Phi, psi and omega in degrees: 000125184252357185283342182206164180202148177266127179265105184300322178293324177294319177298315179299318179297316179296317180297324176296319178294320179295317178301316180295321180290332182279339181307313181296341180298324178296318178296320179294322178296319178295317179295322177302313178298318179297316181292322176296319179298316179297320179296319180296313180298325178288341183264354181268161180293140181250158176295156181293147177227175178298323181283335182222078186298334181279342181073009184270092172233158179078186183217125178297330179293315178295318179300315179295318179295318178296321179297316179293319178298315180298317179298315179297316180297316184287326186255347181237301189292303184296317176298327178294318178298313180297318180295316178298317180301310181297318182294319179294316180298310180294326177297319178296319179295311182295321179296319179294317179297318179296320178299315181294320177297321178297319177300316180296320179294318178297320179294319179295318178298317180298319179293316181296314180290328178294325181288336182259006183291156178296134178241113178294149181255000000 
């Protein structure tokens, strides 16, 4: 097939750009966790103070919802994003490598069959 070809260096270049673009996601995930923790702490009951003698601040319902949301994000959503990223990245690498091996195999076959072809005398 002469209409298209995979450029291994081009694939590598794109993967490097994708890796660089993905780096900040880890920082955002860490900041997300920090902000969720602050929201959770703000939603829980605080000890009484002069300004708030009853100590009733926050909401146990909101605190519980934030805790469940945080748990889901930390154990399901973020690992799923990381897993998908790795699988797609590794799939692109493996597909490119297989394509290149196929090219090498086709060239070897062409040489082998060419050497055994009929030669008129």
